[in-house]
Amino acid sequence: GAVVSQHPSRVICKSGTSVKIECRSLDFQATTMFWYRQFPKQSLMLMATSNEGSKATYEQGVEKDKFLINHASLTLSTLTVTSAHPEDSSFYICSAKAYRGNYNEQFFGPGTRLTVL
Amino acid sequence: AQSVTQPDIHITVSEGASLELRCNYSYGATPYLFWYVQSPGQGLQLLLKYFSGDTLVQGIKGFEAEFKRSQSSFNLRKPSVHWSDAAEYFCAVGHGSSNTGKLIFGQGTTLQVKP
């Protein structure tokens, strides 16, 4: 149980275009999902917290108008990278929070590799 | 502010040898601590976690970790490493006193296993 999927797994786009990445919790409902960004050989940096039915909470330094997050249902959150540029190329990972008795655990998706040409 | 430090960026061990990956954290209250493993191009898999109770925690794949409050450490250990253990390992601390579920990750340690 507690499987999280991401689509697409890999995307290449031209500079200036927008790209949407989907994150789905397949066998559980998640009121909260998280979006991370990971540069090569580096750690995961939290970009934003996505809450179902409300606005996302962005971490300091993350442009909310550039990285649009929508959490329209209890199993789906989307991240749209608007007007993408080469510096947005990265590995984007989502996770979904599930309450496990007395603690919250995050379950991670496999990630999406974005390359902007 | 909460932080996590993994002092070793890269570690190489021989197959069958023991392993210890270091993790130090900075957190005011009792931390929620996690170890994750990431294979190339993949998401993260939880190896083990510590919330309270017994300070020696057993995880999957033969890993264990020990919480030492006096040293602010949560080091990951495995008695005998297998070639399939080669991956990136991340230590993380739960962020926020109300356990919001947010995580702060260390820089990661790359484990290479020699045959």
Short mmCIF file of N, CA and C in Angstrom, two decimals, chain B residues 9 22 26 49 52 59 64 69 82 94 103 110:
data_model
loop_
_atom_site.label_atom_id
_atom_site.label_comp_id
_atom_site.label_asym_id
_atom_site.label_seq_id
_atom_site.Cartn_x
_atom_site.Cartn_y
_atom_site.Cartn_z
N ILE B 9 30.20 12.83 2.24
CA ILE B 9 29.54 12.98 0.95
C ILE B 9 29.57 11.68 0.17
N ARG B 22 26.88 8.55 8.85
CA ARG B 22 26.66 9.48 9.95
C ARG B 22 25.59 10.53 9.62
N SER B 26 20.08 19.22 14.16
CA SER B 26 19.91 20.34 15.08
C SER B 26 18.42 20.59 15.19
N LYS B 49 12.72 4.74 10.75
CA LYS B 49 12.34 6.01 11.37
C LYS B 49 12.42 5.88 12.87
N SER B 52 10.09 7.80 19.01
CA SER B 52 10.24 7.75 20.47
C SER B 52 10.54 6.32 20.86
N GLY B 59 15.30 -1.43 10.62
CA GLY B 59 14.62 -1.05 9.39
C GLY B 59 14.60 -2.19 8.39
N GLU B 64 19.89 -0.68 10.47
CA GLU B 64 19.47 -0.21 11.77
C GLU B 64 20.07 1.16 12.02
N ARG B 69 20.73 11.13 21.77
CA ARG B 69 20.35 12.51 22.05
C ARG B 69 21.55 13.34 22.48
N HIS B 82 25.81 -5.33 0.88
CA HIS B 82 25.63 -6.07 -0.37
C HIS B 82 25.80 -5.10 -1.53
N GLY B 94 11.93 15.50 10.86
CA GLY B 94 10.60 16.06 10.72
C GLY B 94 10.61 17.49 11.19
N LEU B 103 9.66 17.66 5.94
CA LEU B 103 10.96 17.06 6.21
C LEU B 103 12.08 17.99 5.77
N THR B 110 26.67 9.29 -0.76
CA THR B 110 26.71 8.31 -1.85
C THR B 110 27.51 7.11 -1.40
#
